[in-house]
GROMACS .gro file of N, CA, C and O in nm:
model
  380
    1UNK      N    1   0.092  -0.097  -0.017
    1UNK     CA    2   0.012   0.035  -0.001
    1UNK      C    3   0.116   0.140   0.034
    1UNK      O    4   0.138   0.148   0.068
    2UNK      N    5   0.048   0.183  -0.062
    2UNK     CA    6   0.130   0.335  -0.065
    2UNK      C    7   0.069   0.443   0.031
    2UNK      O    8  -0.058   0.462   0.029
    3UNK      N    9   0.095   0.505   0.069
    3UNK     CA   10   0.066   0.565   0.184
    3UNK      C   11   0.157   0.770   0.207
    3UNK      O   12   0.227   0.760   0.133
    4UNK      N   13   0.048   0.773   0.191
    4UNK     CA   14   0.076   0.898   0.168
    4UNK      C   15   0.044   1.063   0.029
    4UNK      O   16   0.024   1.136   0.009
    5UNK      N   17  -0.083   0.955   0.019
    5UNK     CA   18  -0.130   1.003  -0.205
    5UNK      C   19  -0.245   1.096  -0.102
    5UNK      O   20  -0.404   1.047  -0.050
    6UNK      N   21  -0.218   1.224  -0.078
    6UNK     CA   22  -0.392   1.295  -0.005
    6UNK      C   23  -0.473   1.387  -0.122
    6UNK      O   24  -0.569   1.369  -0.075
    7UNK      N   25  -0.336   1.354  -0.207
    7UNK     CA   26  -0.392   1.554  -0.311
    7UNK      C   27  -0.445   1.441  -0.412
    7UNK      O   28  -0.372   1.360  -0.502
    8UNK      N   29  -0.544   1.511  -0.584
    8UNK     CA   30  -0.595   1.488  -0.633
    8UNK      C   31  -0.479   1.394  -0.696
    8UNK      O   32  -0.468   1.346  -0.856
    9UNK      N   33  -0.405   1.507  -0.727
    9UNK     CA   34  -0.314   1.523  -0.800
    9UNK      C   35  -0.179   1.397  -0.788
    9UNK      O   36  -0.099   1.412  -0.924
   10UNK      N   37  -0.172   1.324  -0.627
   10UNK     CA   38  -0.106   1.219  -0.650
   10UNK      C   39  -0.149   1.065  -0.687
   10UNK      O   40  -0.080   1.002  -0.652
   11UNK      N   41  -0.241   1.098  -0.739
   11UNK     CA   42  -0.296   0.976  -0.746
   11UNK      C   43  -0.222   0.879  -0.877
   11UNK      O   44  -0.169   0.939  -0.991
   12UNK      N   45  -0.252   0.770  -0.885
   12UNK     CA   46  -0.160   0.710  -0.940
   12UNK      C   47  -0.261   0.644  -1.131
   12UNK      O   48  -0.307   0.597  -1.097
   13UNK      N   49  -0.173   0.757  -1.177
   13UNK     CA   50  -0.236   0.677  -1.304
   13UNK      C   51  -0.206   0.576  -1.375
   13UNK      O   52  -0.115   0.493  -1.337
   14UNK      N   53  -0.333   0.524  -1.507
   14UNK     CA   54  -0.342   0.395  -1.482
   14UNK      C   55  -0.201   0.394  -1.587
   14UNK      O   56  -0.192   0.240  -1.667
   15UNK      N   57  -0.111   0.501  -1.702
   15UNK     CA   58  -0.078   0.476  -1.776
   15UNK      C   59   0.121   0.463  -1.703
   15UNK      O   60   0.281   0.396  -1.789
   16UNK      N   61   0.130   0.497  -1.578
   16UNK     CA   62   0.214   0.417  -1.485
   16UNK      C   63   0.292   0.306  -1.512
   16UNK      O   64   0.296   0.235  -1.489
   17UNK      N   65   0.490   0.366  -1.456
   17UNK     CA   66   0.586   0.274  -1.481
   17UNK      C   67   0.654   0.242  -1.319
   17UNK      O   68   0.640   0.363  -1.241
   18UNK      N   69   0.713   0.163  -1.261
   18UNK     CA   70   0.709   0.123  -1.113
   18UNK      C   71   0.815   0.058  -1.152
   18UNK      O   72   0.858  -0.029  -1.170
   19UNK      N   73   0.918   0.081  -1.065
   19UNK     CA   74   1.049   0.035  -1.037
   19UNK      C   75   1.032   0.027  -0.882
   19UNK      O   76   1.039   0.126  -0.801
   20UNK      N   77   1.084  -0.086  -0.814
   20UNK     CA   78   1.168  -0.072  -0.704
   20UNK      C   79   1.334  -0.091  -0.737
   20UNK      O   80   1.376  -0.153  -0.765
   21UNK      N   81   1.403  -0.016  -0.616
   21UNK     CA   82   1.498   0.059  -0.603
   21UNK      C   83   1.540  -0.008  -0.455
   21UNK      O   84   1.479   0.090  -0.432
   22UNK      N   85   1.678  -0.077  -0.380
   22UNK     CA   86   1.672  -0.079  -0.316
   22UNK      C   87   1.601   0.000  -0.187
   22UNK      O   88   1.527  -0.115  -0.183
   23UNK      N   89   1.578   0.116  -0.139
   23UNK     CA   90   1.472   0.117   0.012
   23UNK      C   91   1.368   0.156  -0.042
   23UNK      O   92   1.294   0.303  -0.002
   24UNK      N   93   1.359   0.191  -0.225
   24UNK     CA   94   1.296   0.315  -0.282
   24UNK      C   95   1.174   0.231  -0.390
   24UNK      O   96   1.198   0.138  -0.462
   25UNK      N   97   1.033   0.300  -0.400
   25UNK     CA   98   0.931   0.293  -0.537
   25UNK      C   99   0.953   0.382  -0.582
   25UNK      O  100   0.895   0.489  -0.561
   26UNK      N  101   0.983   0.341  -0.717
   26UNK     CA  102   0.949   0.498  -0.861
   26UNK      C  103   0.830   0.439  -0.825
   26UNK      O  104   0.858   0.359  -0.912
   27UNK      N  105   0.740   0.548  -0.898
   27UNK     CA  106   0.589   0.604  -0.973
   27UNK      C  107   0.589   0.668  -1.091
   27UNK      O  108   0.620   0.794  -1.032
   28UNK      N  109   0.624   0.654  -1.210
   28UNK     CA  110   0.599   0.788  -1.275
   28UNK      C  111   0.564   0.754  -1.453
   28UNK      O  112   0.548   0.580  -1.442
   29UNK      N  113   0.528   0.876  -1.510
   29UNK     CA  114   0.471   0.860  -1.651
   29UNK      C  115   0.524   0.937  -1.689
   29UNK      O  116   0.635   1.022  -1.687
   30UNK      N  117   0.485   1.023  -1.841
   30UNK     CA  118   0.571   1.082  -1.868
   30UNK      C  119   0.520   1.219  -1.813
   30UNK      O  120   0.693   1.313  -1.906
   31UNK      N  121   0.465   1.232  -1.730
   31UNK     CA  122   0.504   1.371  -1.688
   31UNK      C  123   0.559   1.387  -1.488
   31UNK      O  124   0.590   1.546  -1.506
   32UNK      N  125   0.538   1.293  -1.454
   32UNK     CA  126   0.592   1.313  -1.307
   32UNK      C  127   0.615   1.209  -1.287
   32UNK      O  128   0.601   1.056  -1.341
   33UNK      N  129   0.747   1.243  -1.119
   33UNK     CA  130   0.758   1.093  -1.063
   33UNK      C  131   0.677   1.127  -0.910
   33UNK      O  132   0.694   1.196  -0.797
   34UNK      N  133   0.693   0.957  -0.881
   34UNK     CA  134   0.630   0.961  -0.744
   34UNK      C  135   0.761   0.907  -0.706
   34UNK      O  136   0.801   0.832  -0.727
   35UNK      N  137   0.810   0.977  -0.583
   35UNK     CA  138   0.853   0.864  -0.444
   35UNK      C  139   0.835   0.854  -0.352
   35UNK      O  140   0.792   0.917  -0.287
   36UNK      N  141   0.819   0.672  -0.337
   36UNK     CA  142   0.826   0.649  -0.209
   36UNK      C  143   0.849   0.537  -0.110
   36UNK      O  144   0.997   0.543  -0.201
   37UNK      N  145   0.916   0.530   0.025
   37UNK     CA  146   1.041   0.438   0.102
   37UNK      C  147   0.971   0.319   0.042
   37UNK      O  148   0.861   0.299   0.007
   38UNK      N  149   1.056   0.233   0.103
   38UNK     CA  150   0.999   0.097   0.086
   38UNK      C  151   0.867   0.037   0.180
   38UNK      O  152   0.795  -0.052   0.115
   39UNK      N  153   0.863   0.067   0.275
   39UNK     CA  154   0.688   0.025   0.287
   39UNK      C  155   0.565   0.144   0.263
   39UNK      O  156   0.456   0.124   0.272
   40UNK      N  157   0.594   0.239   0.132
   40UNK     CA  158   0.533   0.285   0.050
   40UNK      C  159   0.452   0.409   0.147
   40UNK      O  160   0.390   0.488   0.065
   41UNK      N  161   0.539   0.450   0.190
   41UNK     CA  162   0.536   0.588   0.285
   41UNK      C  163   0.574   0.722   0.122
   41UNK      O  164   0.706   0.670   0.087
   42UNK      N  165   0.482   0.835   0.142
   42UNK     CA  166   0.531   0.887   0.055
   42UNK      C  167   0.665   0.982   0.033
   42UNK      O  168   0.673   1.010   0.202
   43UNK      N  169   0.725   0.978  -0.004
   43UNK     CA  170   0.849   1.103  -0.016
   43UNK      C  171   0.842   1.226  -0.068
   43UNK      O  172   0.854   1.368   0.027
   44UNK      N  173   0.819   1.218  -0.135
   44UNK     CA  174   0.831   1.285  -0.221
   44UNK      C  175   0.793   1.352  -0.408
   44UNK      O  176   0.746   1.207  -0.458
   45UNK      N  177   0.777   1.437  -0.489
   45UNK     CA  178   0.735   1.389  -0.628
   45UNK      C  179   0.827   1.479  -0.690
   45UNK      O  180   0.851   1.604  -0.687
   46UNK      N  181   0.837   1.465  -0.782
   46UNK     CA  182   0.923   1.536  -0.880
   46UNK      C  183   0.857   1.537  -1.003
   46UNK      O  184   0.773   1.457  -1.077
   47UNK      N  185   0.847   1.642  -1.044
   47UNK     CA  186   0.685   1.762  -1.159
   47UNK      C  187   0.680   1.871  -1.229
   47UNK      O  188   0.673   2.022  -1.150
   48UNK      N  189   0.857   1.838  -1.287
   48UNK     CA  190   0.889   2.000  -1.294
   48UNK      C  191   0.877   1.984  -1.480
   48UNK      O  192   0.977   2.030  -1.610
   49UNK      N  193   0.761   1.957  -1.534
   49UNK     CA  194   0.712   1.958  -1.705
   49UNK      C  195   0.735   2.087  -1.733
   49UNK      O  196   0.692   2.183  -1.707
   50UNK      N  197   0.773   2.103  -1.864
   50UNK     CA  198   0.816   2.280  -1.869
   50UNK      C  199   0.928   2.291  -1.948
   50UNK      O  200   1.034   2.182  -1.984
   51UNK      N  201   0.997   2.400  -1.970
   51UNK     CA  202   1.080   2.413  -2.110
   51UNK      C  203   1.176   2.563  -1.996
   51UNK      O  204   1.340   2.578  -2.150
   52UNK      N  205   1.190   2.556  -1.907
   52UNK     CA  206   1.282   2.613  -1.883
   52UNK      C  207   1.403   2.549  -1.826
   52UNK      O  208   1.436   2.407  -1.833
   53UNK      N  209   1.512   2.568  -1.753
   53UNK     CA  210   1.659   2.554  -1.680
   53UNK      C  211   1.676   2.418  -1.635
   53UNK      O  212   1.719   2.297  -1.616
   54UNK      N  213   1.487   2.404  -1.561
   54UNK     CA  214   1.548   2.317  -1.421
   54UNK      C  215   1.427   2.146  -1.484
   54UNK      O  216   1.371   2.196  -1.350
   55UNK      N  217   1.338   2.213  -1.604
   55UNK     CA  218   1.223   2.159  -1.605
   55UNK      C  219   1.241   2.078  -1.713
   55UNK      O  220   1.434   2.041  -1.795
   56UNK      N  221   1.206   1.924  -1.731
   56UNK     CA  222   1.178   1.830  -1.825
   56UNK      C  223   1.052   1.836  -1.958
   56UNK      O  224   0.959   1.870  -1.918
   57UNK      N  225   1.072   1.833  -2.103
   57UNK     CA  226   0.949   1.889  -2.167
   57UNK      C  227   0.882   1.705  -2.148
   57UNK      O  228   0.750   1.705  -2.101
   58UNK      N  229   0.938   1.581  -2.147
   58UNK     CA  230   0.835   1.483  -2.047
   58UNK      C  231   0.932   1.369  -2.094
   58UNK      O  232   1.022   1.395  -2.082
   59UNK      N  233   0.907   1.255  -2.011
   59UNK     CA  234   0.999   1.197  -1.926
   59UNK      C  235   0.987   1.069  -2.007
   59UNK      O  236   0.859   1.015  -2.019
   60UNK      N  237   1.119   1.027  -2.012
   60UNK     CA  238   1.080   0.877  -2.143
   60UNK      C  239   1.131   0.794  -2.036
   60UNK      O  240   1.095   0.684  -2.038
   61UNK      N  241   1.214   0.795  -1.995
   61UNK     CA  242   1.292   0.693  -1.831
   61UNK      C  243   1.308   0.766  -1.757
   61UNK      O  244   1.328   0.904  -1.770
   62UNK      N  245   1.284   0.644  -1.576
   62UNK     CA  246   1.373   0.709  -1.546
   62UNK      C  247   1.426   0.557  -1.396
   62UNK      O  248   1.346   0.516  -1.452
   63UNK      N  249   1.496   0.631  -1.295
   63UNK     CA  250   1.593   0.526  -1.246
   63UNK      C  251   1.646   0.612  -1.083
   63UNK      O  252   1.647   0.773  -1.119
   64UNK      N  253   1.730   0.583  -1.012
   64UNK     CA  254   1.808   0.570  -0.900
   64UNK      C  255   1.912   0.525  -0.960
   64UNK      O  256   1.877   0.481  -1.043
   65UNK      N  257   2.002   0.685  -0.913
   65UNK     CA  258   2.127   0.576  -0.999
   65UNK      C  259   2.164   0.515  -0.850
   65UNK      O  260   2.186   0.520  -0.695
   66UNK      N  261   2.283   0.409  -0.924
   66UNK     CA  262   2.321   0.282  -0.758
   66UNK      C  263   2.366   0.366  -0.638
   66UNK      O  264   2.414   0.231  -0.631
   67UNK      N  265   2.450   0.423  -0.712
   67UNK     CA  266   2.591   0.506  -0.653
   67UNK      C  267   2.562   0.589  -0.574
   67UNK      O  268   2.676   0.633  -0.465
   68UNK      N  269   2.452   0.649  -0.585
   68UNK     CA  270   2.339   0.796  -0.462
   68UNK      C  271   2.272   0.810  -0.460
   68UNK      O  272   2.217   0.700  -0.603
   69UNK      N  273   2.223   0.852  -0.384
   69UNK     CA  274   2.061   0.926  -0.368
   69UNK      C  275   2.028   0.957  -0.469
   69UNK      O  276   1.993   1.113  -0.440
   70UNK      N  277   2.052   0.945  -0.625
   70UNK     CA  278   1.985   1.083  -0.731
   70UNK      C  279   1.877   1.001  -0.817
   70UNK      O  280   1.907   0.915  -0.894
   71UNK      N  281   1.812   1.113  -0.867
   71UNK     CA  282   1.704   1.077  -0.961
   71UNK      C  283   1.733   1.091  -1.074
   71UNK      O  284   1.791   1.192  -1.088
   72UNK      N  285   1.769   1.020  -1.164
   72UNK     CA  286   1.807   1.068  -1.337
   72UNK      C  287   1.626   1.049  -1.366
   72UNK      O  288   1.623   0.958  -1.372
   73UNK      N  289   1.658   1.139  -1.436
   73UNK     CA  290   1.503   1.136  -1.543
   73UNK      C  291   1.519   1.170  -1.750
   73UNK      O  292   1.620   1.251  -1.765
   74UNK      N  293   1.593   1.066  -1.794
   74UNK     CA  294   1.588   1.055  -1.918
   74UNK      C  295   1.474   1.137  -1.985
   74UNK      O  296   1.330   1.113  -1.972
   75UNK      N  297   1.499   1.267  -2.084
   75UNK     CA  298   1.402   1.317  -2.208
   75UNK      C  299   1.481   1.262  -2.268
   75UNK      O  300   1.553   1.198  -2.315
   76UNK      N  301   1.402   1.323  -2.455
   76UNK     CA  302   1.423   1.251  -2.581
   76UNK      C  303   1.663   1.297  -2.527
   76UNK      O  304   1.680   1.255  -2.631
   77UNK      N  305   1.683   1.407  -2.525
   77UNK     CA  306   1.799   1.488  -2.586
   77UNK      C  307   1.874   1.539  -2.418
   77UNK      O  308   1.976   1.545  -2.454
   78UNK      N  309   1.837   1.493  -2.328
   78UNK     CA  310   1.884   1.532  -2.170
   78UNK      C  311   1.872   1.422  -2.101
   78UNK      O  312   1.775   1.344  -2.126
   79UNK      N  313   1.935   1.454  -1.977
   79UNK     CA  314   1.926   1.370  -1.848
   79UNK      C  315   1.910   1.450  -1.741
   79UNK      O  316   2.052   1.592  -1.756
   80UNK      N  317   1.788   1.470  -1.703
   80UNK     CA  318   1.750   1.608  -1.600
   80UNK      C  319   1.778   1.501  -1.412
   80UNK      O  320   1.722   1.353  -1.433
   81UNK      N  321   1.881   1.548  -1.335
   81UNK     CA  322   1.887   1.447  -1.227
   81UNK      C  323   1.858   1.539  -1.097
   81UNK      O  324   1.874   1.663  -1.078
   82UNK      N  325   1.710   1.507  -0.985
   82UNK     CA  326   1.713   1.540  -0.885
   82UNK      C  327   1.739   1.468  -0.824
   82UNK      O  328   1.769   1.314  -0.821
   83UNK      N  329   1.718   1.547  -0.673
   83UNK     CA  330   1.788   1.424  -0.505
   83UNK      C  331   1.604   1.388  -0.466
   83UNK      O  332   1.515   1.426  -0.537
   84UNK      N  333   1.650   1.326  -0.421
   84UNK     CA  334   1.528   1.208  -0.380
   84UNK      C  335   1.358   1.292  -0.315
   84UNK      O  336   1.301   1.267  -0.296
   85UNK      N  337   1.437   1.427  -0.241
   85UNK     CA  338   1.347   1.514  -0.186
   85UNK      C  339   1.295   1.587  -0.322
   85UNK      O  340   1.227   1.700  -0.302
   86UNK      N  341   1.322   1.583  -0.448
   86UNK     CA  342   1.294   1.591  -0.601
   86UNK      C  343   1.309   1.773  -0.570
   86UNK      O  344   1.290   1.798  -0.668
   87UNK      N  345   1.470   1.774  -0.541
   87UNK     CA  346   1.515   1.948  -0.572
   87UNK      C  347   1.574   1.888  -0.707
   87UNK      O  348   1.716   1.788  -0.710
   88UNK      N  349   1.578   2.005  -0.838
   88UNK     CA  350   1.658   2.010  -0.930
   88UNK      C  351   1.835   1.971  -0.871
   88UNK      O  352   1.878   2.061  -0.763
   89UNK      N  353   1.856   1.956  -0.947
   89UNK     CA  354   2.072   1.916  -0.886
   89UNK      C  355   2.085   1.966  -1.020
   89UNK      O  356   2.210   2.062  -1.067
   90UNK      N  357   2.119   1.916  -1.151
   90UNK     CA  358   2.201   1.952  -1.286
   90UNK      C  359   2.090   1.843  -1.428
   90UNK      O  360   1.998   1.796  -1.430
   91UNK      N  361   2.129   1.901  -1.531
   91UNK     CA  362   2.087   1.808  -1.665
   91UNK      C  363   2.205   1.831  -1.760
   91UNK      O  364   2.341   1.911  -1.738
   92UNK      N  365   2.232   1.755  -1.821
   92UNK     CA  366   2.316   1.710  -1.890
   92UNK      C  367   2.270   1.658  -2.044
   92UNK      O  368   2.177   1.571  -2.030
   93UNK      N  369   2.395   1.710  -2.141
   93UNK     CA  370   2.293   1.636  -2.279
   93UNK      C  371   2.344   1.492  -2.286
   93UNK      O  372   2.469   1.463  -2.254
   94UNK      N  373   2.306   1.404  -2.323
   94UNK     CA  374   2.339   1.277  -2.433
   94UNK      C  375   2.407   1.277  -2.535
   94UNK      O  376   2.293   1.333  -2.639
   95UNK      N  377   2.512   1.256  -2.560
   95UNK     CA  378   2.574   1.253  -2.681
   95UNK      C  379   2.516   1.211  -2.769
   95UNK      O  380   2.482   1.071  -2.754
   0.00000   0.00000   0.00000
């Protein structure tokens, strides 16, 4: 059971993908990513869709970096990195 989803914008859509990594559950689709601890308690949301420097246009894929507590979001031409609490870290071009 995923706990902490109290606002309607946090409801999990039918097109969501789920990834179970270490102590976290990642749930996302093309627009946003929800992060839960391994017990299903809500931690944060990454919802930075847009065209600005710390935003993405659409999520193609996402994952937890294995060597640190950072989320990587892949878009068409870039990778965006976020902390587990949802704060933007940096963007890098995909060669």
